[in-house]
Tab-separated table of C-alpha atoms in Angstrom:
chain	number	residue	atom	x	y	z
A	1403	MET	CA	-36.379	-40.328	-27.532
A	1404	THR	CA	-33.285	-42.824	-26.497
A	1405	ASP	CA	-29.993	-41.229	-27.456
A	1406	PRO	CA	-28.798	-43.659	-30.101
A	1407	ILE	CA	-25.096	-44.752	-30.847
A	1408	VAL	CA	-24.266	-42.440	-34.130
A	1409	VAL	CA	-22.158	-44.083	-36.527
A	1410	GLY	CA	-20.324	-42.323	-39.559
A	1411	VAL	CA	-19.884	-44.298	-42.847
A	1412	ASP	CA	-18.272	-43.573	-45.985
A	1413	GLY	CA	-18.355	-46.914	-48.031
A	1414	SER	CA	-14.731	-47.180	-46.728
A	1415	GLY	CA	-13.601	-50.619	-45.479
A	1416	ARG	CA	-12.618	-48.469	-41.893
A	1417	SER	CA	-15.784	-47.294	-41.610
A	1418	LEU	CA	-17.839	-50.430	-42.010
A	1419	ARG	CA	-15.430	-51.408	-39.499
A	1420	ALA	CA	-16.607	-48.723	-37.292
A	1421	LEU	CA	-20.342	-49.620	-38.165
A	1422	VAL	CA	-19.958	-53.165	-37.091
A	1423	TRP	CA	-18.743	-52.400	-33.787
A	1424	ALA	CA	-21.449	-49.079	-33.403
A	1425	ALA	CA	-23.944	-52.076	-34.140
A	1426	HIS	CA	-22.475	-54.323	-31.354
A	1427	GLU	CA	-22.422	-51.379	-29.089
A	1428	ALA	CA	-25.988	-50.584	-29.550
A	1429	ALA	CA	-27.195	-53.903	-29.357
A	1430	LEU	CA	-25.219	-54.266	-26.084
A	1431	ARG	CA	-27.079	-51.022	-24.543
A	1432	ARG	CA	-30.131	-51.881	-26.566
A	1433	LEU	CA	-29.911	-48.165	-27.843
A	1434	PRO	CA	-31.106	-47.273	-31.686
A	1435	LEU	CA	-28.273	-47.421	-34.263
A	1436	ARG	CA	-28.306	-44.216	-36.458
A	1437	ILE	CA	-25.909	-43.919	-39.572
A	1438	ILE	CA	-24.785	-41.020	-41.074
A	1439	HIS	CA	-23.366	-40.902	-44.769
A	1440	VAL	CA	-22.121	-36.945	-45.272
A	1441	LEU	CA	-23.217	-35.475	-48.527
A	1442	PRO	CA	-20.475	-32.771	-49.362
A	1443	PRO	CA	-22.507	-29.648	-50.425
A	1444	ALA	CA	-21.354	-29.999	-54.215
A	1445	ARG	CA	-23.114	-32.852	-54.031
A	1446	SER	CA	-26.697	-31.442	-53.545
A	1447	TYR	CA	-29.562	-32.801	-55.218
A	1448	ALA	CA	-30.702	-29.081	-55.936
A	1449	THR	CA	-28.571	-28.731	-59.695
A	1450	THR	CA	-29.534	-28.453	-63.739
A	1451	GLU	CA	-26.764	-31.190	-63.668
A	1452	GLN	CA	-29.613	-34.006	-63.359
A	1453	GLY	CA	-27.690	-36.546	-64.639
A	1454	ARG	CA	-24.878	-36.375	-62.179
A	1455	ALA	CA	-27.552	-35.875	-59.313
A	1456	TRP	CA	-28.987	-38.911	-60.228
A	1457	GLU	CA	-25.364	-40.942	-60.504
A	1458	ALA	CA	-24.163	-39.487	-57.064
A	1459	SER	CA	-27.792	-40.160	-55.490
A	1460	ASN	CA	-27.955	-43.898	-56.495
A	1461	ARG	CA	-24.018	-44.235	-55.229
A	1462	ASP	CA	-24.932	-42.432	-51.810
A	1463	ARG	CA	-28.076	-44.185	-50.894
A	1464	GLY	CA	-26.265	-47.294	-51.912
A	1465	VAL	CA	-23.451	-46.439	-49.461
A	1466	ALA	CA	-26.573	-46.178	-46.709
A	1467	ALA	CA	-28.057	-49.458	-48.080
A	1468	GLU	CA	-25.267	-51.600	-47.827
A	1469	ALA	CA	-24.684	-50.271	-43.946
A	1470	ILE	CA	-28.602	-50.897	-43.234
A	1471	ALA	CA	-28.000	-54.636	-44.798
A	1472	ILE	CA	-25.018	-55.508	-42.616
A	1473	VAL	CA	-26.299	-54.290	-39.284
A	1474	GLN	CA	-29.335	-55.780	-40.003
A	1475	ALA	CA	-28.077	-59.076	-40.885
A	1476	ALA	CA	-25.978	-59.450	-37.437
A	1477	HIS	CA	-28.620	-57.663	-35.144
A	1478	PRO	CA	-32.166	-57.942	-36.932
A	1479	ASP	CA	-33.733	-57.162	-34.044
A	1480	LEU	CA	-31.612	-53.606	-33.655
A	1481	GLU	CA	-33.466	-50.365	-34.536
A	1482	VAL	CA	-31.707	-48.707	-37.507
A	1483	THR	CA	-32.324	-45.543	-39.405
A	1484	SER	CA	-29.490	-43.982	-41.667
A	1485	VAL	CA	-29.438	-39.779	-43.119
A	1486	LEU	CA	-27.810	-38.444	-45.728
A	1487	PRO	CA	-27.422	-34.757	-44.429
A	1488	SER	CA	-25.441	-32.578	-46.870
A	1489	GLY	CA	-22.763	-30.203	-45.268
A	1490	ALA	CA	-19.305	-30.751	-43.802
A	1491	PRO	CA	-18.813	-33.285	-41.941
A	1492	ALA	CA	-17.598	-32.610	-39.145
A	1493	ALA	CA	-20.145	-29.626	-38.579
A	1494	VAL	CA	-22.797	-32.710	-39.453
A	1495	LEU	CA	-21.353	-35.020	-37.336
A	1496	LEU	CA	-20.816	-32.722	-34.067
A	1497	ALA	CA	-24.583	-31.491	-34.212
A	1498	GLU	CA	-25.602	-35.342	-34.155
A	1499	ALA	CA	-23.371	-35.944	-31.168
A	1500	GLU	CA	-25.404	-32.908	-29.369
A	1501	ASP	CA	-28.300	-35.986	-29.082
A	1502	ALA	CA	-26.217	-39.152	-29.503
A	1503	HIS	CA	-25.105	-41.804	-26.565
A	1504	THR	CA	-22.057	-41.919	-28.196
A	1505	VAL	CA	-21.006	-41.538	-31.804
A	1506	VAL	CA	-18.305	-43.700	-34.103
A	1507	LEU	CA	-16.204	-43.226	-36.647
A	1508	GLY	CA	-13.465	-45.051	-38.845
A	1509	ALA	CA	-10.200	-44.027	-38.374
A	1510	LYS	CA	-9.654	-43.320	-42.091
A	1511	GLY	CA	-12.077	-43.023	-44.748
A	1512	MET	CA	-11.514	-43.260	-48.981
A	1513	GLY	CA	-10.255	-40.100	-48.757
A	1514	GLY	CA	-11.645	-36.928	-50.637
A	1515	PHE	CA	-14.248	-33.858	-49.348
A	1516	GLY	CA	-16.011	-36.376	-47.574
A	1517	SER	CA	-13.963	-39.163	-45.648
A	1518	LEU	CA	-13.648	-39.604	-42.019
A	1519	LEU	CA	-10.243	-38.649	-42.272
A	1520	LEU	CA	-8.030	-38.857	-39.289
A	1521	GLY	CA	-6.264	-35.892	-38.150
A	1522	SER	CA	-9.121	-33.758	-39.741
A	1523	VAL	CA	-12.698	-34.990	-38.866
A	1524	ALA	CA	-12.473	-37.649	-36.619
A	1525	SER	CA	-10.086	-35.344	-34.377
A	1526	GLN	CA	-12.234	-32.736	-34.195
A	1527	VAL	CA	-15.440	-34.394	-33.641
A	1528	VAL	CA	-13.204	-36.267	-30.994
A	1529	GLY	CA	-12.025	-32.413	-29.363
A	1530	HIS	CA	-15.784	-30.925	-29.775
A	1531	ALA	CA	-18.113	-33.583	-29.358
A	1532	PRO	CA	-19.749	-33.492	-25.812
A	1533	CYS	CA	-20.844	-37.032	-25.471
A	1534	PRO	CA	-18.501	-40.368	-26.042
A	1535	VAL	CA	-16.409	-40.732	-29.278
A	1536	VAL	CA	-15.025	-44.208	-30.419
A	1537	ILE	CA	-12.171	-43.987	-33.074
A	1538	VAL	CA	-12.156	-47.494	-34.352
A	1539	ASN	CA	-8.929	-48.172	-36.692
A	1540	HIS	CA	-8.248	-51.891	-35.334
A	1541	VAL	CA	-11.364	-54.036	-34.292
A	1542	THR	CA	-10.137	-56.836	-31.754
A	1543	ILE	CA	-12.570	-59.083	-30.109
A	1544	GLY	CA	-11.591	-62.067	-27.269
A	1545	HIS	CA	-9.102	-60.091	-25.051
A	1546	GLY	CA	-11.878	-59.788	-22.471
A	1547	ARG	CA	-10.171	-56.851	-21.437
A	1548	ILE	CA	-11.038	-53.046	-21.233
A	1549	VAL	CA	-7.847	-50.947	-20.916
A	1550	VAL	CA	-8.644	-47.372	-19.147
A	1551	GLY	CA	-5.956	-44.293	-18.166
A	1552	THR	CA	-6.082	-42.094	-15.667
A	1553	ASP	CA	-4.382	-39.515	-14.154
A	1554	GLY	CA	-6.464	-38.126	-11.499
A	1555	SER	CA	-7.972	-35.487	-13.723
A	1556	ALA	CA	-12.044	-34.276	-14.590
A	1557	HIS	CA	-11.714	-35.744	-18.301
A	1558	ALA	CA	-9.641	-38.708	-16.256
A	1559	GLN	CA	-12.419	-39.598	-13.932
A	1560	ALA	CA	-15.079	-39.766	-16.516
A	1561	ALA	CA	-12.555	-41.928	-18.643
A	1562	LEU	CA	-12.980	-44.478	-15.778
A	1563	ALA	CA	-16.408	-44.159	-14.743
A	1564	TYR	CA	-17.240	-45.349	-19.237
A	1565	ALA	CA	-14.563	-47.782	-18.649
A	1566	PHE	CA	-16.092	-49.439	-15.944
A	1567	GLU	CA	-19.222	-49.568	-17.329
A	1568	GLN	CA	-17.775	-50.990	-20.758
A	1569	ALA	CA	-16.101	-53.747	-18.443
A	1570	SER	CA	-19.511	-54.437	-16.265
A	1571	LEU	CA	-21.556	-54.332	-19.810
A	1572	ARG	CA	-18.838	-56.837	-21.886
A	1573	GLY	CA	-18.447	-59.021	-18.643
A	1574	ALA	CA	-14.469	-58.349	-19.371
A	1575	GLN	CA	-11.555	-57.367	-17.124
A	1576	LEU	CA	-10.571	-53.807	-16.443
A	1577	GLN	CA	-6.703	-52.725	-16.670
A	1578	ALA	CA	-6.247	-49.191	-14.782
A	1579	VAL	CA	-3.469	-47.986	-16.114
A	1580	HIS	CA	-1.602	-44.700	-14.176
A	1581	ALA	CA	1.734	-44.589	-16.260
A	1582	TRP	CA	4.233	-42.228	-14.641
A	1583	SER	CA	7.952	-41.080	-15.159
A	1584	ARG	CA	10.614	-40.943	-12.475
A	1585	PRO	CA	12.941	-38.121	-11.681
A	1586	GLY	CA	16.491	-39.063	-13.045
A	1587	PRO	CA	18.398	-42.132	-14.275
A	1588	ARG	CA	16.055	-45.321	-13.971
A	1589	ALA	CA	18.934	-46.919	-12.791
A	1590	GLU	CA	19.065	-45.074	-9.532
A	1591	VAL	CA	16.874	-46.924	-7.506
A	1592	SER	CA	16.173	-44.342	-3.675
A	1593	THR	CA	14.273	-44.831	-1.129
A	1594	ALA	CA	12.053	-41.476	-2.196
A	1595	GLN	CA	11.889	-43.326	-5.435
A	1596	ASP	CA	10.050	-46.504	-4.107
A	1597	ALA	CA	7.756	-44.063	-1.309
A	1598	MET	CA	6.516	-42.260	-5.100
A	1599	VAL	CA	5.637	-45.701	-6.815
A	1600	LYS	CA	3.944	-45.919	-3.497
A	1601	GLU	CA	1.984	-43.229	-3.808
A	1602	HIS	CA	0.905	-43.350	-7.309
A	1603	ARG	CA	-0.440	-46.704	-6.412
A	1604	GLN	CA	-2.463	-45.004	-3.689
A	1605	ALA	CA	-3.816	-43.018	-5.847
A	1606	LEU	CA	-4.584	-45.187	-7.941
A	1607	GLU	CA	-6.545	-46.751	-5.135
A	1608	GLU	CA	-8.602	-44.089	-4.360
A	1609	TRP	CA	-9.226	-42.879	-7.893
A	1610	LEU	CA	-11.020	-46.833	-8.302
A	1611	ALA	CA	-12.351	-47.071	-5.032
A	1612	PRO	CA	-15.505	-45.158	-5.247
A	1613	LEU	CA	-16.334	-47.199	-9.141
A	1614	ARG	CA	-15.345	-50.547	-7.369
A	1615	GLU	CA	-18.274	-50.273	-4.549
A	1616	GLU	CA	-20.483	-49.486	-8.050
A	1617	HIS	CA	-19.185	-51.915	-10.364
A	1618	PRO	CA	-18.491	-55.128	-7.909
A	1619	ASP	CA	-18.625	-57.596	-10.725
A	1620	VAL	CA	-16.057	-56.028	-12.432
A	1621	GLU	CA	-12.462	-57.619	-12.128
A	1622	VAL	CA	-9.676	-54.902	-11.947
A	1623	VAL	CA	-6.357	-55.058	-12.795
A	1624	GLU	CA	-3.584	-52.038	-11.363
A	1625	GLN	CA	-0.770	-50.909	-13.579
A	1626	VAL	CA	1.659	-47.845	-12.690
A	1627	PRO	CA	3.918	-48.373	-15.138
A	1628	ASP	CA	7.182	-46.183	-14.953
A	1629	GLU	CA	6.709	-44.710	-18.715
A	1630	SER	CA	4.817	-42.519	-20.941
A	1631	PRO	CA	1.533	-42.621	-20.435
A	1632	VAL	CA	1.136	-43.381	-24.535
A	1633	THR	CA	4.047	-45.930	-24.529
A	1634	ALA	CA	2.111	-47.369	-21.936
A	1635	LEU	CA	-1.054	-47.240	-23.260
A	1636	ALA	CA	-0.704	-48.424	-26.487
A	1637	ARG	CA	1.213	-51.145	-25.196
A	1638	ALA	CA	-1.846	-52.628	-23.441
A	1639	SER	CA	-4.097	-51.588	-26.362
A	1640	ASP	CA	-2.329	-54.248	-28.294
A	1641	ARG	CA	-4.332	-56.909	-25.764
A	1642	ALA	CA	-7.168	-54.962	-25.405
A	1643	ASP	CA	-10.924	-55.090	-26.578
A	1644	LEU	CA	-11.199	-51.085	-26.184
A	1645	LEU	CA	-8.593	-48.357	-24.866
A	1646	VAL	CA	-10.284	-45.495	-23.200
A	1647	VAL	CA	-8.931	-42.090	-22.082
A	1648	GLY	CA	-10.087	-38.809	-21.092
A	1649	SER	CA	-10.215	-36.226	-23.743
A	1650	ARG	CA	-7.519	-34.481	-21.807
A	1651	GLY	CA	-5.596	-34.518	-18.773
A	1652	LEU	CA	-3.445	-33.114	-16.148
A	1653	GLY	CA	-0.141	-32.000	-18.057
A	1654	GLY	CA	-2.573	-30.219	-21.127
A	1655	PHE	CA	-3.737	-26.588	-21.077
A	1656	HIS	CA	-7.478	-25.278	-20.188
A	1657	GLY	CA	-7.926	-24.606	-23.680
A	1658	LEU	CA	-6.827	-27.623	-24.973
A	1659	ALA	CA	-10.036	-29.665	-26.704
A	1660	LEU	CA	-7.906	-32.845	-26.992
A	1661	GLY	CA	-4.575	-33.520	-24.810
A	1662	SER	CA	-1.395	-34.829	-25.898
A	1663	VAL	CA	-2.074	-38.570	-25.187
A	1664	SER	CA	-5.161	-38.599	-26.412
A	1665	HIS	CA	-4.149	-37.217	-30.150
A	1666	HIS	CA	-0.952	-39.836	-29.691
A	1667	LEU	CA	-3.271	-42.581	-29.147
A	1668	LEU	CA	-5.169	-41.947	-32.138
A	1669	GLN	CA	-2.431	-42.780	-34.528
A	1670	PHE	CA	-1.161	-45.546	-32.043
A	1671	SER	CA	-3.832	-47.360	-30.248
A	1672	GLN	CA	-3.750	-51.085	-31.376
A	1673	CYS	CA	-7.370	-51.297	-30.576
A	1674	PRO	CA	-11.029	-49.208	-30.641
A	1675	LEU	CA	-10.165	-45.795	-28.819
A	1676	ALA	CA	-13.057	-44.043	-26.524
A	1677	VAL	CA	-11.999	-40.710	-25.912
A	1678	ILE	CA	-14.388	-39.368	-22.882
A	1679	ARG	CA	-14.950	-36.032	-21.572
A	1680	PRO	CA	-17.178	-34.971	-18.539
A	1681	ARG	CA	-20.862	-34.550	-19.628
A	1682	ALA	CA	-21.624	-30.614	-18.713
């Protein structure tokens, strides 16, 4: 079976924006879309309170039915399925991620136990899913630009590969950002510091070279800003349709599931954020 694009919905506005993004991604890749609406254990239908169970059943099925209707209206030829599993949302979505091409979530849900709250469910899925995870807060279109942050780490190389693929798929420009901070006051410019700039730019070119050969159709713009990665990437995201980062980079501890840059960008990205880790 072809790996699907999996999207979590809970009826909130942000989860519906994630649904729209996921459906477009599935249509571009010609992959099936799998819609997940997680029911908390307390809403199990095996209860003696039949009236309450019936009410919950209708409400939850309504969320799933609305999601399917939205997708079918925009993409009538797309293969769409929906499921309503019961359990802890993060655990359910991580289980789905094992066989998914990509998992897509809204940055924030309705609130309460079953919603996809940024900082809880979303960050758990981002930190542990084996596949790409896209967090949709703001939906931006028309920029024709994919932004990717890179630092030479294995996670960043996986992010670069994903970003090139997205840029080729969407016919978009790729903006590759390698942010760094020079030692000492910014006002001090020396030959040694100029050499550092050249060194960082050369490193970026080396990281990009094999992927440029693989995707000759992608226009690449290189940026080596002298500022923190979070600041540089958050600023670039304001003019992008997608921001791509590795789950963690060179600066994190080996055991961390989510690095500080990717964690902060979950809050500050002005466009959908794709967090990538190398496939096992």
